[in-house]
PDB file of C-alpha atoms in Angstrom:
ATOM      1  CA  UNK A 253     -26.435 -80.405 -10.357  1.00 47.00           C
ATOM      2  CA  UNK A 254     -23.077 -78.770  -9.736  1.00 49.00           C
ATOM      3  CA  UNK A 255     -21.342 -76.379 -12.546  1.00 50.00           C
ATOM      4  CA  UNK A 256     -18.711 -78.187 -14.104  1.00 49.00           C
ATOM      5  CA  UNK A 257     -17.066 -74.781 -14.068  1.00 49.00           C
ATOM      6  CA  UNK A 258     -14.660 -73.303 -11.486  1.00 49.00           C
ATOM      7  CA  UNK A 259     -13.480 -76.357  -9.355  1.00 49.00           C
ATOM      8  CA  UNK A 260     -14.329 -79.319 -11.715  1.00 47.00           C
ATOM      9  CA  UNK A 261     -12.671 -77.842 -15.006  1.00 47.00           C
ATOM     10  CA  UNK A 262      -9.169 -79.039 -13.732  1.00 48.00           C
ATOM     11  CA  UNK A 263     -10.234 -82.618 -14.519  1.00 49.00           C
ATOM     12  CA  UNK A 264      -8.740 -83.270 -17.572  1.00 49.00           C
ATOM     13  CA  UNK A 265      -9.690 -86.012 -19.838  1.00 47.00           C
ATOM     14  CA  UNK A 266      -6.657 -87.253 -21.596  1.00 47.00           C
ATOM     15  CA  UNK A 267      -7.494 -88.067 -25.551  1.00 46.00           C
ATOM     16  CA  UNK A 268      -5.808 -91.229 -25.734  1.00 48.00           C
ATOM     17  CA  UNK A 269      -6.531 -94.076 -28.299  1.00 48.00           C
ATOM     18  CA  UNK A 270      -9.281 -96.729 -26.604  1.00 48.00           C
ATOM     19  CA  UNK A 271      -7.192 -99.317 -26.877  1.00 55.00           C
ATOM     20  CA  UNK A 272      -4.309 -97.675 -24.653  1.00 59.00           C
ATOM     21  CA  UNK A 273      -6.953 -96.859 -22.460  1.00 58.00           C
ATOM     22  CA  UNK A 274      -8.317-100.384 -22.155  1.00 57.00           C
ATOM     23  CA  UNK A 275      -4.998-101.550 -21.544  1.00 56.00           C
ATOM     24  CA  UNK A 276      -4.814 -99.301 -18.385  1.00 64.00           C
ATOM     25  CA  UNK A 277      -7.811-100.464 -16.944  1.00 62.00           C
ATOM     26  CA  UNK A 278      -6.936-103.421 -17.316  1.00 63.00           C
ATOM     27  CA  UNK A 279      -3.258-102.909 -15.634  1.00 67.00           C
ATOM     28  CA  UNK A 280      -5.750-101.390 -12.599  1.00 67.00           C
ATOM     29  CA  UNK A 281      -7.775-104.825 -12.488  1.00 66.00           C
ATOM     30  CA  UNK A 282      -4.550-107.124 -12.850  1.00 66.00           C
ATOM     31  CA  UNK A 283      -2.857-104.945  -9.916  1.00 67.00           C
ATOM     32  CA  UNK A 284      -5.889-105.474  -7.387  1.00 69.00           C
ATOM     33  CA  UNK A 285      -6.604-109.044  -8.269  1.00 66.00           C
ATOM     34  CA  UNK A 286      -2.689-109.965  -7.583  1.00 66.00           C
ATOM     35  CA  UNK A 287      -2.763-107.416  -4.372  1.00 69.00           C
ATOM     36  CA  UNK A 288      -6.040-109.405  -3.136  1.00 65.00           C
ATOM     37  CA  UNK A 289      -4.574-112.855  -4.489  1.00 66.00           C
ATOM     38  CA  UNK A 290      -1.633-111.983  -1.928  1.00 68.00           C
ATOM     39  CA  UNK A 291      -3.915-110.769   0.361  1.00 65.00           C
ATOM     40  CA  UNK A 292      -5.858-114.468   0.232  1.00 62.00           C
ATOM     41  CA  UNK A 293      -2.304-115.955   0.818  1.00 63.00           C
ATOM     42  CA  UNK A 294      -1.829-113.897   4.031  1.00 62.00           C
ATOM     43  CA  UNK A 295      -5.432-115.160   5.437  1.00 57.00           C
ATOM     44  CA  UNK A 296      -5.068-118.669   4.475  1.00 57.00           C
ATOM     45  CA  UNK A 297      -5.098-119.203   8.692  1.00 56.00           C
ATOM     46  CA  UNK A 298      -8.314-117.148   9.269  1.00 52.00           C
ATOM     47  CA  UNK A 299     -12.207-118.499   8.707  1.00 51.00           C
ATOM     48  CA  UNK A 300     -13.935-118.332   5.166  1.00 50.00           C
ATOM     49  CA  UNK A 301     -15.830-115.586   6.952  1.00 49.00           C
ATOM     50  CA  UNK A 302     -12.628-113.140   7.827  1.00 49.00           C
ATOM     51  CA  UNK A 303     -11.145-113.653   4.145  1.00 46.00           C
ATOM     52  CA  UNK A 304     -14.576-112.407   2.720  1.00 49.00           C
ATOM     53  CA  UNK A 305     -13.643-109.762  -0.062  1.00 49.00           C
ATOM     54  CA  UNK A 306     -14.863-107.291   2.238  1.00 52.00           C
ATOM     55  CA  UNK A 307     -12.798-107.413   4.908  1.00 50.00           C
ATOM     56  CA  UNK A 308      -9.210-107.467   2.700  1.00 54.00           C
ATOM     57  CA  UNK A 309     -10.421-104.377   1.273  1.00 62.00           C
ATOM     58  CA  UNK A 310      -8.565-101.143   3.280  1.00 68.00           C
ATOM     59  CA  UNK A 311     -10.453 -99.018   5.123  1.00 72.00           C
ATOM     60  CA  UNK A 312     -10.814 -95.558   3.971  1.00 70.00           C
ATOM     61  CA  UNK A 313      -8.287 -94.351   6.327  1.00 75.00           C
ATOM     62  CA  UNK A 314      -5.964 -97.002   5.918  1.00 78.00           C
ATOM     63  CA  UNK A 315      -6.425 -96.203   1.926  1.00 73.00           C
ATOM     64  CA  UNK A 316      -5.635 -92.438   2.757  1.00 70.00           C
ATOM     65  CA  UNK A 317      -2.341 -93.341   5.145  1.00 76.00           C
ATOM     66  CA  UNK A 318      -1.073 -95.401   1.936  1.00 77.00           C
ATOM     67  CA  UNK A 319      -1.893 -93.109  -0.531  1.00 75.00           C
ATOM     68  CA  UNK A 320       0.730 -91.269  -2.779  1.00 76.00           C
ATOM     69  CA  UNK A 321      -1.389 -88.555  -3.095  1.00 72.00           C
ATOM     70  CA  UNK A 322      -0.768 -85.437  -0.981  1.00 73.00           C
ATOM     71  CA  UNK A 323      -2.152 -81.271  -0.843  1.00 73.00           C
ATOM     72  CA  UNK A 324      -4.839 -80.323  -2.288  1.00 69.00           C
ATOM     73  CA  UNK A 325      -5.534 -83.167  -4.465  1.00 70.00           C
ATOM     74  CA  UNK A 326      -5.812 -85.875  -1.705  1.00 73.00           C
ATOM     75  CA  UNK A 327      -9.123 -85.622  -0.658  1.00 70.00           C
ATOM     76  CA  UNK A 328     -10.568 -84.331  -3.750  1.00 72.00           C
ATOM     77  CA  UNK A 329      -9.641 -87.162  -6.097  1.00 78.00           C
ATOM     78  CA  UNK A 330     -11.645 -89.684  -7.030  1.00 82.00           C
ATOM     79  CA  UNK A 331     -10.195 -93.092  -9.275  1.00 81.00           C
ATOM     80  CA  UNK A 332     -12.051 -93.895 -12.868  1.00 85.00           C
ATOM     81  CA  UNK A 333     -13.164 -97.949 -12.764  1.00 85.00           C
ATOM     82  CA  UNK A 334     -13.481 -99.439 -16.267  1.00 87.00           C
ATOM     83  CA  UNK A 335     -13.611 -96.120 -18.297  1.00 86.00           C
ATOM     84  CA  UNK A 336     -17.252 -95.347 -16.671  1.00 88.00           C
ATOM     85  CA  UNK A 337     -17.030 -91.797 -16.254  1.00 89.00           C
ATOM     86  CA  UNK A 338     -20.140 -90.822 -15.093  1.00 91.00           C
ATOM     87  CA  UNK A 339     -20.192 -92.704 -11.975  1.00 89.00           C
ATOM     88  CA  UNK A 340     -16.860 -90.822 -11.373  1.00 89.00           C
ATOM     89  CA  UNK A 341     -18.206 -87.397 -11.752  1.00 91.00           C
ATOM     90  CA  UNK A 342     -21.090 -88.061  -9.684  1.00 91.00           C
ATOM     91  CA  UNK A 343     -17.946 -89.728  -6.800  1.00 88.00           C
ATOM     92  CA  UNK A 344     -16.622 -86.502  -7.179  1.00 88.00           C
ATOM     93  CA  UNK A 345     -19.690 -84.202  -6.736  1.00 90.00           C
ATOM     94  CA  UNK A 346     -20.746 -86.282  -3.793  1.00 90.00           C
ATOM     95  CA  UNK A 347     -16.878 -85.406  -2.569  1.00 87.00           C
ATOM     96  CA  UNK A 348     -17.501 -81.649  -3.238  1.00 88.00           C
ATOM     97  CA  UNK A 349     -20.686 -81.352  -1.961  1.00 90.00           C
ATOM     98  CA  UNK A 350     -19.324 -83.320   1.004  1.00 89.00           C
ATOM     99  CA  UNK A 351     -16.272 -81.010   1.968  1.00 87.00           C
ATOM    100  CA  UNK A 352     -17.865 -77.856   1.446  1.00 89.00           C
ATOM    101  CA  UNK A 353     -15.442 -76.927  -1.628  1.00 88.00           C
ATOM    102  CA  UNK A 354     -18.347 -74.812  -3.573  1.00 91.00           C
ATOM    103  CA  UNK A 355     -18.846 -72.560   0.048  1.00 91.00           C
ATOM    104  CA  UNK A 356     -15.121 -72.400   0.453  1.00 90.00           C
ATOM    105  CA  UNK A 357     -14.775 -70.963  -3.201  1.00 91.00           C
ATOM    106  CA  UNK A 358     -17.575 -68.924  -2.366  1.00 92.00           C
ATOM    107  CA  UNK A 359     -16.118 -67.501   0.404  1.00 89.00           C
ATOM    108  CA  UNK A 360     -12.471 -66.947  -0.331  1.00 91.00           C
ATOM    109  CA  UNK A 361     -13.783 -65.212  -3.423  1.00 94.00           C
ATOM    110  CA  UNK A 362     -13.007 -61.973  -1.863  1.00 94.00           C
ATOM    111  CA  UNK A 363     -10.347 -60.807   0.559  1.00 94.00           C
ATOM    112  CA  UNK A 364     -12.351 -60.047   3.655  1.00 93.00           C
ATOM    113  CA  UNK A 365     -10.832 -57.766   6.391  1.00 95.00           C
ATOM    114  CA  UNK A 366     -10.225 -59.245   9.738  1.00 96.00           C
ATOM    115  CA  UNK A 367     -12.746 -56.941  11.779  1.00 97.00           C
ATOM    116  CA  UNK A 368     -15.853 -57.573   8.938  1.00 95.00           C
ATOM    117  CA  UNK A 369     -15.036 -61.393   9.111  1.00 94.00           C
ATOM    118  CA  UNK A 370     -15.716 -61.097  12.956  1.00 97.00           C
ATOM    119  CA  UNK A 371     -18.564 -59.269  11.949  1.00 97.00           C
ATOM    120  CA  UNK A 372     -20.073 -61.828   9.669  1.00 94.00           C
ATOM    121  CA  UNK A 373     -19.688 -64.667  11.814  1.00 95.00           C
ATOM    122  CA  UNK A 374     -20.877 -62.833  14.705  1.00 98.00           C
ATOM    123  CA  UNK A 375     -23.718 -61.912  12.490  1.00 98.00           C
ATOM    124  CA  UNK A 376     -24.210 -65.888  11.812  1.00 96.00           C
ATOM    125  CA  UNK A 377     -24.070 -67.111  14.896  1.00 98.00           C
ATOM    126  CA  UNK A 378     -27.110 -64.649  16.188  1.00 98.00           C
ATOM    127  CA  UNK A 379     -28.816 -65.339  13.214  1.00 98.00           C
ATOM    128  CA  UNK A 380     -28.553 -69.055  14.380  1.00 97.00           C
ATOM    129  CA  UNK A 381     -29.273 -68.729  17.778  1.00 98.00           C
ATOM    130  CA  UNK A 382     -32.323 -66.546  16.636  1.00 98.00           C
ATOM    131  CA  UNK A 383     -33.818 -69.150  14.450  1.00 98.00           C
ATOM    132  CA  UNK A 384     -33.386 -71.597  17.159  1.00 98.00           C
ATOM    133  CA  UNK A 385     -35.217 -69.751  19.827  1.00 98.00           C
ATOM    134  CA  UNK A 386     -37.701 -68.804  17.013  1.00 98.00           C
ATOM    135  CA  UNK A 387     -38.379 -72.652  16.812  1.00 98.00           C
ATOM    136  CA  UNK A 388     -38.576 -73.012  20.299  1.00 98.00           C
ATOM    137  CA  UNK A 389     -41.079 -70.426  20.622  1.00 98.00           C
ATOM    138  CA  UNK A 390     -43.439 -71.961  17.869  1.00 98.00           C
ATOM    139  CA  UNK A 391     -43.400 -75.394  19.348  1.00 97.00           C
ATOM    140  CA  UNK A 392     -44.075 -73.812  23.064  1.00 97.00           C
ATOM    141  CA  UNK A 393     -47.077 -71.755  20.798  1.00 97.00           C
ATOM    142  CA  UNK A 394     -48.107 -75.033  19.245  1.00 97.00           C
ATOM    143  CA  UNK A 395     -48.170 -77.029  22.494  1.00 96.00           C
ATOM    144  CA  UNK A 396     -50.230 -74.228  24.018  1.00 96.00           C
ATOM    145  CA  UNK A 397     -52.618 -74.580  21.556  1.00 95.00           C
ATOM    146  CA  UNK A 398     -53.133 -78.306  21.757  1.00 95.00           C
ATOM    147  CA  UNK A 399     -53.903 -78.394  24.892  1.00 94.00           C
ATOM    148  CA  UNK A 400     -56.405 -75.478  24.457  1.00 91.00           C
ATOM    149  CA  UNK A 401     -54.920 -72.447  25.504  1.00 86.00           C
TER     150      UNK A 401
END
């Protein structure tokens, strides 16, 4: 379970009365309903099958070319559907998890020096290439040993 420390403390839940709240979501659901409504209008010519719900919903990169959001935020935001939070914070750890933002923080933590960086990753990538010829070598030992060696 990740911390809700360090990079998830900057969501901020605003206190706001239920019924303003409500209202919002419900601004959300109006706005999509009249953007697929439109949508329906547009695909009037195609087959039931091509005007499925499914396929006028955007891609995820046509959703990211479109989106207002820019910097640091874009790809770390994830949108709140009918107040359940949860399922939002569990969006947004999937997102962190996914880009790697916990090893990142991690990582730039500390100011490294140019020459240990090179180090460290040199240090990585034989430590890599070691475990992989380590695995090698076991299988070749196993094989050996199946057939009686």
């Amino acid at each position: 379970m990740l911390g809700f420390r360090g990079i998830l403390s900057s969501v901020r839940v605003n206190a706001r009365p239920f019924s303003q709240s409500a209202v919002r979501t419900q601004e959300i659901i109006d706005f999509t309903r009249l953007s697929l409504l439109k949508r329906t209008k547009e695909a009037d010519g195609l087959s039931r099958k091509d005007s499925s719900l499914s396929s006028m919903m955007q891609s995820p990169r046509e959703a990211a070319l479109h989106s207002k959001l820019t910097g640091i935020q874009a790809g770390r935001t994830v949108d709140v559907f009918t107040g359940n939070t949860a399922a939002a914070f569990q969006r947004l750890g999937a997102v962190v998890r996914a880009n790697g933002i916990m090893r990142d923080k991690r990582s730039q933590r500390f100011y490294l020096k140019p020459g240990k960086a090179r180090e460290m990753r040199r240090s990585r990538k034989h430590r890599k290439e070691f475990m992989k010829s380590f695995k090698h070598l076991i299988e070749v030992v196993k094989d050996a040993k199946r057939k009686g060696y």
